[in-house]
Amino acid sequence: MDNEKIFGMDFAKVYRLLLNKAEKKNRTKQEVDTVTCWLTGYEQEQLDEMMGRSLTYAEFFQNAPALQEKRELVKGVVCGVRVEAVEDPLMRSIRCLDKLVDELAKGKSMDKILKRK
């Protein structure tokens, strides 16, 4: 899938897919929201508000109040893509969120996910 197609996807739709991925492995919406807010700097209220708006996935990240500096420490493979090898900064942020949710789904503790070294 090319970048422009991913950038143009509806944020609420993508969020529901990420949430489903986590919930299938007995993780919670609160945990998905925690990693999403950690990565982007959004407050919970802002994240909740975006679910009712028409917002692309690119706009969600482009308007993020404070992208987490430690996102550069998110490494590994998700959907066959090595996160640290993604050159486009926007796509890398998108892949980081996918990787964080993937780590949740694989049972990694929230503490380990958020305290990157």
PDB file of N, CA and C in Angstrom, residues 70 73 75 112 114-117:
ATOM      1  N   LYS A  70      11.028  10.067  22.105  1.00  0.00           N
ATOM      2  CA  LYS A  70      11.515   8.691  22.167  1.00  0.00           C
ATOM      3  C   LYS A  70      10.943   7.796  21.072  1.00  0.00           C
ATOM      4  N   LEU A  73      13.162   5.588  19.183  1.00  0.00           N
ATOM      5  CA  LEU A  73      13.641   4.356  19.795  1.00  0.00           C
ATOM      6  C   LEU A  73      12.722   3.168  19.527  1.00  0.00           C
ATOM      7  N   LYS A  75      11.561   0.314  17.555  1.00  0.00           N
ATOM      8  CA  LYS A  75      12.229  -0.489  16.540  1.00  0.00           C
ATOM      9  C   LYS A  75      11.507  -1.813  16.384  1.00  0.00           C
ATOM     10  N   LYS A 112       7.166  -1.236  29.919  1.00  0.00           N
ATOM     11  CA  LYS A 112       8.244  -1.473  28.947  1.00  0.00           C
ATOM     12  C   LYS A 112       7.990  -0.747  27.628  1.00  0.00           C
ATOM     13  N   LEU A 114       6.364   2.133  27.192  1.00  0.00           N
ATOM     14  CA  LEU A 114       6.498   3.581  27.320  1.00  0.00           C
ATOM     15  C   LEU A 114       7.864   4.055  27.806  1.00  0.00           C
ATOM     16  N   LYS A 115       8.613   3.204  28.449  1.00  0.00           N
ATOM     17  CA  LYS A 115       9.926   3.602  28.976  1.00  0.00           C
ATOM     18  C   LYS A 115      11.022   3.084  28.078  1.00  0.00           C
ATOM     19  N   ARG A 116      11.105   3.656  26.927  1.00  0.00           N
ATOM     20  CA  ARG A 116      12.099   3.282  25.927  1.00  0.00           C
ATOM     21  C   ARG A 116      13.455   3.786  26.338  1.00  0.00           C
ATOM     22  N   LYS A 117      14.480   2.986  26.084  1.00  0.00           N
ATOM     23  CA  LYS A 117      15.859   3.394  26.404  1.00  0.00           C
ATOM     24  C   LYS A 117      16.698   3.307  25.170  1.00  0.00           C
TER      25      LYS A 117
END
